Every structure is written in structure tokens, then in C-alpha cells.
Coordinates of C-alpha atoms in Angstrom, one line a residue:
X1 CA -13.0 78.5 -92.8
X2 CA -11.0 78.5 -96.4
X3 CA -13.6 77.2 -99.1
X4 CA -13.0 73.8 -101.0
X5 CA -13.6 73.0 -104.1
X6 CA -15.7 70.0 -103.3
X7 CA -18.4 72.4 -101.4
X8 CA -21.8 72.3 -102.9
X9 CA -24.8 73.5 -102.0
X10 CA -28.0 70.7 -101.2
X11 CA -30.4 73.7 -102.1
X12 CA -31.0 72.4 -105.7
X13 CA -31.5 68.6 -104.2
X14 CA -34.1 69.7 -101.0
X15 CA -37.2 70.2 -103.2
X16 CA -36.9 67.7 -106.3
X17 CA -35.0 65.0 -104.2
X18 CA -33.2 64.0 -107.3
X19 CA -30.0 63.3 -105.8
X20 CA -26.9 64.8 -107.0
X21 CA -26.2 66.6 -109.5
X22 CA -23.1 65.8 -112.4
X23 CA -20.9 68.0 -110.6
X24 CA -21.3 66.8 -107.5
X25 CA -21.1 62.8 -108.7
X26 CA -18.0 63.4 -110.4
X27 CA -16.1 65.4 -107.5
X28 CA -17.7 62.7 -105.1
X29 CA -16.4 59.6 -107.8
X30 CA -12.8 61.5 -108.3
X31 CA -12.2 62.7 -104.3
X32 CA -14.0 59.7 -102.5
X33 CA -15.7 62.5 -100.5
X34 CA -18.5 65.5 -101.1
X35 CA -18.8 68.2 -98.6
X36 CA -22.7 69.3 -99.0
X37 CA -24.0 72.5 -96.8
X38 CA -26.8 73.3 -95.9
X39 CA -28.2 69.8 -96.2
X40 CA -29.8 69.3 -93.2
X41 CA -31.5 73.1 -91.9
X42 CA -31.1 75.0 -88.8
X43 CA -34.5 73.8 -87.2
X44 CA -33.3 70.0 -87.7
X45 CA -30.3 70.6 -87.1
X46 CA -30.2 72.4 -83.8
X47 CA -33.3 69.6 -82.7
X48 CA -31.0 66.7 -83.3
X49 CA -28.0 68.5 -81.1
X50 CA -30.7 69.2 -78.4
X51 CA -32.3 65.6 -78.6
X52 CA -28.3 64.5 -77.9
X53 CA -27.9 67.0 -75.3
X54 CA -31.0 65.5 -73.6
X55 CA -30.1 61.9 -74.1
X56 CA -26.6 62.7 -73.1
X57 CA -27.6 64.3 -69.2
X58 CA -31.0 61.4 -69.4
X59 CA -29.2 58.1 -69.6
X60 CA -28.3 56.3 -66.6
X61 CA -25.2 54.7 -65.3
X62 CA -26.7 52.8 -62.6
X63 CA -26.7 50.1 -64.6
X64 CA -24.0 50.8 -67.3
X65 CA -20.8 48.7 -67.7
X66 CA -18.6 51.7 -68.0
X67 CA -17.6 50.6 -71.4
X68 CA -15.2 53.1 -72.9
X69 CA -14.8 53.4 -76.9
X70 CA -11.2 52.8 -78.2
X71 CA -10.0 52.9 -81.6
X72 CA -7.2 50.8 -81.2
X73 CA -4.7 53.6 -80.6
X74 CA -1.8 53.3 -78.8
X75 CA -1.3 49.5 -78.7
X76 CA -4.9 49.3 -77.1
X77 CA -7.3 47.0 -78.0
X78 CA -10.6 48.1 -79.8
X79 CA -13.5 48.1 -77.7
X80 CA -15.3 44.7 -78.3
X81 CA -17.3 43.5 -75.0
X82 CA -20.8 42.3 -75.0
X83 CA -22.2 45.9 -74.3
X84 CA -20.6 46.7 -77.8
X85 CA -21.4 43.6 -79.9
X86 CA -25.2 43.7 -78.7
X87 CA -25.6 47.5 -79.7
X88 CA -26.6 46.6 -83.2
X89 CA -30.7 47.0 -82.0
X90 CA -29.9 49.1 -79.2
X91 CA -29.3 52.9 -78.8
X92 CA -26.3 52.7 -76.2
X93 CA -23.5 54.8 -74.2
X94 CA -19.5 54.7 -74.8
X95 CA -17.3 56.6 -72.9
X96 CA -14.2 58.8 -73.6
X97 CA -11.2 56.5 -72.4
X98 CA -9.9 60.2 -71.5
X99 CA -13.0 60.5 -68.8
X100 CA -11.8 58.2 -66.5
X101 CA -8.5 58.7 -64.2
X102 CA -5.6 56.5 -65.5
X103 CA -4.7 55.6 -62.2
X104 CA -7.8 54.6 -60.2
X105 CA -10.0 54.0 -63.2
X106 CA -12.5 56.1 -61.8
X107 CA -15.2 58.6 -64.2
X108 CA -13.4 62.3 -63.7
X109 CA -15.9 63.7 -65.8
X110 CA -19.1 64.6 -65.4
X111 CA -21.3 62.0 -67.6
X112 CA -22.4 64.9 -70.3
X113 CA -18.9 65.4 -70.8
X114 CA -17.8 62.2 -70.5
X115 CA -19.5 60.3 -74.0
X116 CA -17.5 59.3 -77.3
X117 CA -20.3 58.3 -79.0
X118 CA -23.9 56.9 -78.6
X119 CA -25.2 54.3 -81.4
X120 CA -26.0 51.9 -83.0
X121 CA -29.7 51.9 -83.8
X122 CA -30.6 56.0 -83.6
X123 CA -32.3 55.5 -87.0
X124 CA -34.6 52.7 -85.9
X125 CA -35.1 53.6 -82.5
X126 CA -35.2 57.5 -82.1
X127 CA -37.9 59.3 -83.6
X128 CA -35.9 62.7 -84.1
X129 CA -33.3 60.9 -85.9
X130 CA -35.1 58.3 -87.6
X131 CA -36.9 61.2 -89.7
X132 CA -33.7 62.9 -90.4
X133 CA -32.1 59.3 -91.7
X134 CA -34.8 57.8 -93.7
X135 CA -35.1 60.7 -96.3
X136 CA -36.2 61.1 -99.6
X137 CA -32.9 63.5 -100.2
X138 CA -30.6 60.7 -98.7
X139 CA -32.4 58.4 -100.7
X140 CA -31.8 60.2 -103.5
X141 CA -28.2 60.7 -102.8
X142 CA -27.9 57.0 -102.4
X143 CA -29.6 56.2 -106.0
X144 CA -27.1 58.7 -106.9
X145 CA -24.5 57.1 -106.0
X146 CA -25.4 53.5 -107.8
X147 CA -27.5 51.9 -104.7
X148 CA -29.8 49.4 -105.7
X149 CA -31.3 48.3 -102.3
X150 CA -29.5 50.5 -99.7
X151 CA -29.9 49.6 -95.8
X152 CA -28.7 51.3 -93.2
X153 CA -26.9 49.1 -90.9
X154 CA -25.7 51.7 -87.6
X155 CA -25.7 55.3 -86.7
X156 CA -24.5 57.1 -84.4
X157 CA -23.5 60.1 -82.5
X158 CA -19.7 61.2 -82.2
X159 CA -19.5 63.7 -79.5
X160 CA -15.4 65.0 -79.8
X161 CA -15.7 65.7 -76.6
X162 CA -13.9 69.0 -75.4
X163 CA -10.3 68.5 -74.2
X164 CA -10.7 64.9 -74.2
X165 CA -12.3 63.9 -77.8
X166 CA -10.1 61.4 -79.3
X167 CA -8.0 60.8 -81.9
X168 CA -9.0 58.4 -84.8
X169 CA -6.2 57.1 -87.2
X170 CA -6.4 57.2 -90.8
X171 CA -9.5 54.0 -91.3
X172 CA -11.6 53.3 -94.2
X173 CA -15.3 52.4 -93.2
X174 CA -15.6 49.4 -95.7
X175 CA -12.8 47.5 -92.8
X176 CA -15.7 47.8 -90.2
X177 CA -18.6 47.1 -91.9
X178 CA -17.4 44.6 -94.4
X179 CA -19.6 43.8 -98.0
X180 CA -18.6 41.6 -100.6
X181 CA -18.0 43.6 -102.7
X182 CA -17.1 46.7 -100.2
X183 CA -20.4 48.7 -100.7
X184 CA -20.2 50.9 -97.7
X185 CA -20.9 54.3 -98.3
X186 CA -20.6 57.1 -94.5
X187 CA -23.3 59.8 -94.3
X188 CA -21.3 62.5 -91.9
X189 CA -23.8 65.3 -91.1
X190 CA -22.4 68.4 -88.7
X191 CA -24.6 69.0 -86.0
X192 CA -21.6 71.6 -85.0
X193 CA -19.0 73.4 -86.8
X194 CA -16.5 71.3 -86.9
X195 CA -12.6 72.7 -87.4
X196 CA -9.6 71.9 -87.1
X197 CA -9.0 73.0 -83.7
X198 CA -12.0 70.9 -82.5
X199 CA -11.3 67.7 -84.6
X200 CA -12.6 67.9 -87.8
X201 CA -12.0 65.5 -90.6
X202 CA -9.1 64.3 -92.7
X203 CA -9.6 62.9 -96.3
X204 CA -7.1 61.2 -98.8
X205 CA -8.5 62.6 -101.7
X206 CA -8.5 59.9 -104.1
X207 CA -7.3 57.0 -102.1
X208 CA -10.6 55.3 -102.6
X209 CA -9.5 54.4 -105.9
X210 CA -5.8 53.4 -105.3
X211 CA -6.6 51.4 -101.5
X212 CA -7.6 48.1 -101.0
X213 CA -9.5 47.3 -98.1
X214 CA -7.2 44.4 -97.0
X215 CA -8.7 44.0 -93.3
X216 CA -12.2 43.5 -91.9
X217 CA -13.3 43.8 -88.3
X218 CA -14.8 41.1 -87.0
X219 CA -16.4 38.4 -84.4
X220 CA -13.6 36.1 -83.1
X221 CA -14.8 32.7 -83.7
X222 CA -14.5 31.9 -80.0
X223 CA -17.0 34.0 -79.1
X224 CA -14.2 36.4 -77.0
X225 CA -14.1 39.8 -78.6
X226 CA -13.1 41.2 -81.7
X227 CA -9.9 41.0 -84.2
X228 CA -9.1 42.4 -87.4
X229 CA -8.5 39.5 -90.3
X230 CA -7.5 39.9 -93.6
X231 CA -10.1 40.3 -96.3
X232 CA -10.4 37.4 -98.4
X233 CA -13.0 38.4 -100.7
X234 CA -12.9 41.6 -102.9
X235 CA -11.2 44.7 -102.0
X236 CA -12.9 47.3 -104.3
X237 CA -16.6 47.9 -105.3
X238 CA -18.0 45.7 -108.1
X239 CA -17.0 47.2 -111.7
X240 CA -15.1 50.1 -109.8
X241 CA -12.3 51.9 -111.3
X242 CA -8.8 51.3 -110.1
X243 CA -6.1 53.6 -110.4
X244 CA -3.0 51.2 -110.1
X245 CA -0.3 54.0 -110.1
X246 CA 1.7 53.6 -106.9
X247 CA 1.7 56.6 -104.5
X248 CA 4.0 57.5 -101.5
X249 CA 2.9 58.4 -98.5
X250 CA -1.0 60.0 -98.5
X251 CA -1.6 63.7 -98.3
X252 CA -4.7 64.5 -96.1
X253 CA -6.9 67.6 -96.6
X254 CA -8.7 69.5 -93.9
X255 CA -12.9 69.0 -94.1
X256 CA -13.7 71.9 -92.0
X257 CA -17.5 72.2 -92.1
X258 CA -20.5 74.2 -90.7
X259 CA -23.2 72.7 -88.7
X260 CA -25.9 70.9 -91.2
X261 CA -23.3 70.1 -93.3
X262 CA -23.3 66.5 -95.3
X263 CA -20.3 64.9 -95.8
X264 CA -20.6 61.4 -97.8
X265 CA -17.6 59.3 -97.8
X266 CA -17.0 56.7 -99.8
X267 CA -16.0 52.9 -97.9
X268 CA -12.4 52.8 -99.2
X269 CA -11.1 56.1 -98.6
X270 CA -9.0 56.8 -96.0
X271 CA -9.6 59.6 -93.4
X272 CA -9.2 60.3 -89.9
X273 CA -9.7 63.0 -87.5
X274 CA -7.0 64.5 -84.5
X275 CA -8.2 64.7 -81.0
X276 CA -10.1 67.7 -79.5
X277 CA -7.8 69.7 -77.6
X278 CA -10.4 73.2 -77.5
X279 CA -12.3 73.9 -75.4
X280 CA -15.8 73.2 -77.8
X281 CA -17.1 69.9 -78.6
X282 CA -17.3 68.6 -82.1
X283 CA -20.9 66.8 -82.2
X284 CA -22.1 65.0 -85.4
X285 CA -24.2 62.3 -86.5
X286 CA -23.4 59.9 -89.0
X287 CA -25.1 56.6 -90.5
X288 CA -23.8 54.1 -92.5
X289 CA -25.6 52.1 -96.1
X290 CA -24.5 49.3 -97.6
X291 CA -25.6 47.5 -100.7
X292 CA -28.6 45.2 -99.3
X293 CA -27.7 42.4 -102.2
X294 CA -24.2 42.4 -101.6
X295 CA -23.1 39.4 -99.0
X296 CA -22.9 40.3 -95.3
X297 CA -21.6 37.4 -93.5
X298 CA -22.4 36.5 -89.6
X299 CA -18.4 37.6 -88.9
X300 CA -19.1 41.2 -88.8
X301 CA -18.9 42.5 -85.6
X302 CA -22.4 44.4 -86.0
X303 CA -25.1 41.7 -86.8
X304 CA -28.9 42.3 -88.4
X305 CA -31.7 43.0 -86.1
X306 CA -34.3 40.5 -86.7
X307 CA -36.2 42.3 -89.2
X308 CA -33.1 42.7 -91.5
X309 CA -31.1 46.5 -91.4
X310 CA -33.3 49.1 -92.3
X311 CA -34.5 50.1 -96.1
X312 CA -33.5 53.0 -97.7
X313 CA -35.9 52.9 -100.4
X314 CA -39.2 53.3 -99.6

């Protein structure tokens, strides 16, 4: 893998839990994205990949509506049934559209193989992952970063599936989980190497500054599914700087990583990833903060558990 200039090490963060340092808060503020190493260790890491691998061949589809996870590509609607929209609380299964035959509609893959992601409520609900979520270093990170009162609202495991691990289009996380102001801040952890041959991420570097996030997913008001509107509150963080020069068309930059690698992404920059065409899967896990005094209205797709999305902060 060809180094980047926004790799760091976490070595310097794992003992003080200080958060990051200047270098690393200006590369993060001026890309939209910092590529840590080496912050989550072998032990932890390799447990979290063996916890999925177990929930993965564990779960049950005796009673499992065979609900497959689509990003909306190629003309197809984004998943948004009941099994979806009640996963906020729930640790739960979504399938690779690309595990089913096209013809008969029938699961072609065994069910291991089979799984896009499993989320929402890992943190909350998971022992293995809850202690690798609610940290002192991410809590540092996240003071870092200007958090007041950061909750974590969803995580989840993306699998990348070999052969069939799809494709997600250029997105920017703030349009799914929706603040006002856009607060949203991804924490992408490797819990495999992930390269370009197995799907690894895409970043605009700098895009966070220069794109609005003009759509929000959300609820329809009928109760039916999901729909993307247009944002009518604000479209950047609160007393963020905007770079108003207008660009062409946005250059993306390869993220390849190692497993236990961090990668925090900011809510308006744009990235994506290509579909998994090897023959190794790309597993990572990934949770999500928002800014707990920012508004987050009852449109959102994913709604609070009772007790309110999870603190940060402790």
C-alpha cells in the first residue's frame, strides 16, 4: 500500500487519551478525513472480526424477512421496510442484493457469505463492541474535533462481501443522519485490510468544505418507507468555514488501510467505495456521533431508543 500523507500514528493518543494532536486536526479540518493506524490493536481487533464471524454463522433466518441492503444504485430504491426502520435498538441482518438469484429470488449464498452489513445498535447491545465504541481515546478524538455532548446514534458492520460486496456511490453521512446544523462525524475502523481490489474507500479531499448537504434521508410522512427531501435547514456545521471557489468535477483518492486502522470522516465530505470483485472480504466497523444539542427531528429515518442515543462523554 503507497503511504498518504494523512497517515498518523494513534500511538501518542493510546496512553494520555488527549485526542489529536495539531497535525492531525489540521489534516483532518483541511481533507475532511484522517487515516489513524494502529488505533485499535491486534488483540481487539482480531476479537471484533471473530465476534462478527460468530454472529455472522449464529443468527437465524427462520424468522428473518430476507431484507436485502440497497444503496439506491441502479434506479433501485433504498432499503426502507419495517425490519430497517425498527433497527435503531436492535442489532440486525441485511443481506447482499448480489446473494440472492435475480431470477427466482432465492438466497445463492451461503448466509456467512451472504451479509452487507449487521447494525444498528452494536455499541449498546454487544459487549465486544460496546467496549471498543465507548472509549476514552474516541472520546478524546471527538473533544478533539469540537464535540460538546457527542452521542452515538448507529454502528454497524460492513462486510464487502467477496465477489458480491457492493458498490456505494459517492454519499456524505450528514444526508443520512441529518443534524441541524450537520454535526455528523463517521468513525471507520479496519477490522481487515482494506484495498482497492477489495473495496476500500474513496475521499474528496476537501469537499467537506465546498459541499452542501442539500438532501436528508428520511421517514415518509405516510408511514410507507423512506425518501430523500431536500434540506431545509443548514447545510454546513455551525461557524464552519466555507470555501466558496467553484470546482469541477471531484477527484477521489484511494484510503487503502490496514486492519485497526481509524478512519474519521467528516459528515459533508463526499466518499464512496467500488464493489468487491476479489476473492477477500473487506470487514469493518464503523459508528456514527452527532452533536447531542444540535436538533434531531422525528423525520430521520433512524429514531432514539427510549433512553436517548448513547453518551460519548462519560
Amino acid at each position: 500500500m503507497a503511504p498518504s500523507p494523512e497517515l498518523t500514528s494513534a500511538d501518542s493518543l493510546r496512553n494520555q487519551y488527549g485526542g489529536l494532536t495539531a497535525e492531525q486536526l489540521q489534516s483532518y479540518n483541511q481533507n475532511g478525513y484522517l487515516i489513524i493506524p494502529n488505533a485499535l490493536d491486534a488483540p481487539t481487533t482480531s476479537s471484533l472480526l471473530r465476534e462478527t464471524k460468530e454472529m455472522l454463522s449464529t443468527f437465524s433466518l427462520d424468522d428473518h424477512p430476507m431484507t436485502k441492503f440497497s444503496t439506491g444504485e441502479n434506479d433501485k430504491a433504498h432499503v426502507g421496510d419495517d425490519y430497517f426502520l425498527t433497527s435503531g435498538d436492535k442489532v440486525r441482518f441485511f443481506f447482499e442484493e448480489d446473494a440472492f438469484d435475480s431470477s427466482t429470488g432465492e438466497l445463492v449464498m451461503p448466509k456467512h457469505r451472504a451479509i452487507n452489513k449487521i447494525g444498528h445498535y452494536l455499541h449498546a447491545l454487544n459487549p465486544a463492541f460496546r467496549e471498543s465504541t465507548l472509549t476514552p481515546f474516541h472520546a478524546g478524538v471527538a473533544r478533539s474535533v469540537g464535540f460538546q455532548d457527542p452521542r452515538v446514534l448507529q454502528s454497524m458492520v460492513i462486510c464487502k462481501q467477496p465477489e458480491i460486496g457492493g458498490k456505494v456511490s459517492a454519499h456524505q453521512d450528514s444526508t443520512f443522519l441529518y443534524t441541524n446544523p450537520p454535526s455528523a462525524v463517521g468513525f471507520w475502523i479496519a477490522l481487515e485490510d482494506a484495498t482497492e481490489e477489495n473495496g476500500c474507500l474513496s475521499f474528496a479531499k476537501g469537499s467537506h468544505r465546498r459541499t452542501r448537504v442539500r438532501s436528508r434521508f428520511v421517514r415518509k410522512r405516510d408511514g410507507s418507507g423512506v425518501e430523500f427531501v431536500d434540506v431545509e435547514g443548514a447545510t454546513f456545521p455551525r461557524n464552519f468555514e466555507v470555501e466558496e471557489k467553484v470546482r469541477g468535477e471531484e477527484e477521489y483518492t484511494l484510503g487503502e488501510v490496514k486492519a485497526g486502522t481509524l478512519v474519521l470522516i467528516h459528515g459533508n465530505l463526499l466518499h464512496k467505495s467500488e464493489k468487491n470483485l476479489s476473492e477477500k472480504s473487506r470487514f469493518i466497523y464503523t459508528f456514527h456521533v452527532i452533536e447531542g444539542k444540535n436538533e434531531y427531528d422525528e423525520r430521520n429515518w433512524l429514531q432514539p431508543p427510549s433512553q436517548g442515543f448513547s453518551r460519548l462523554y462519560r
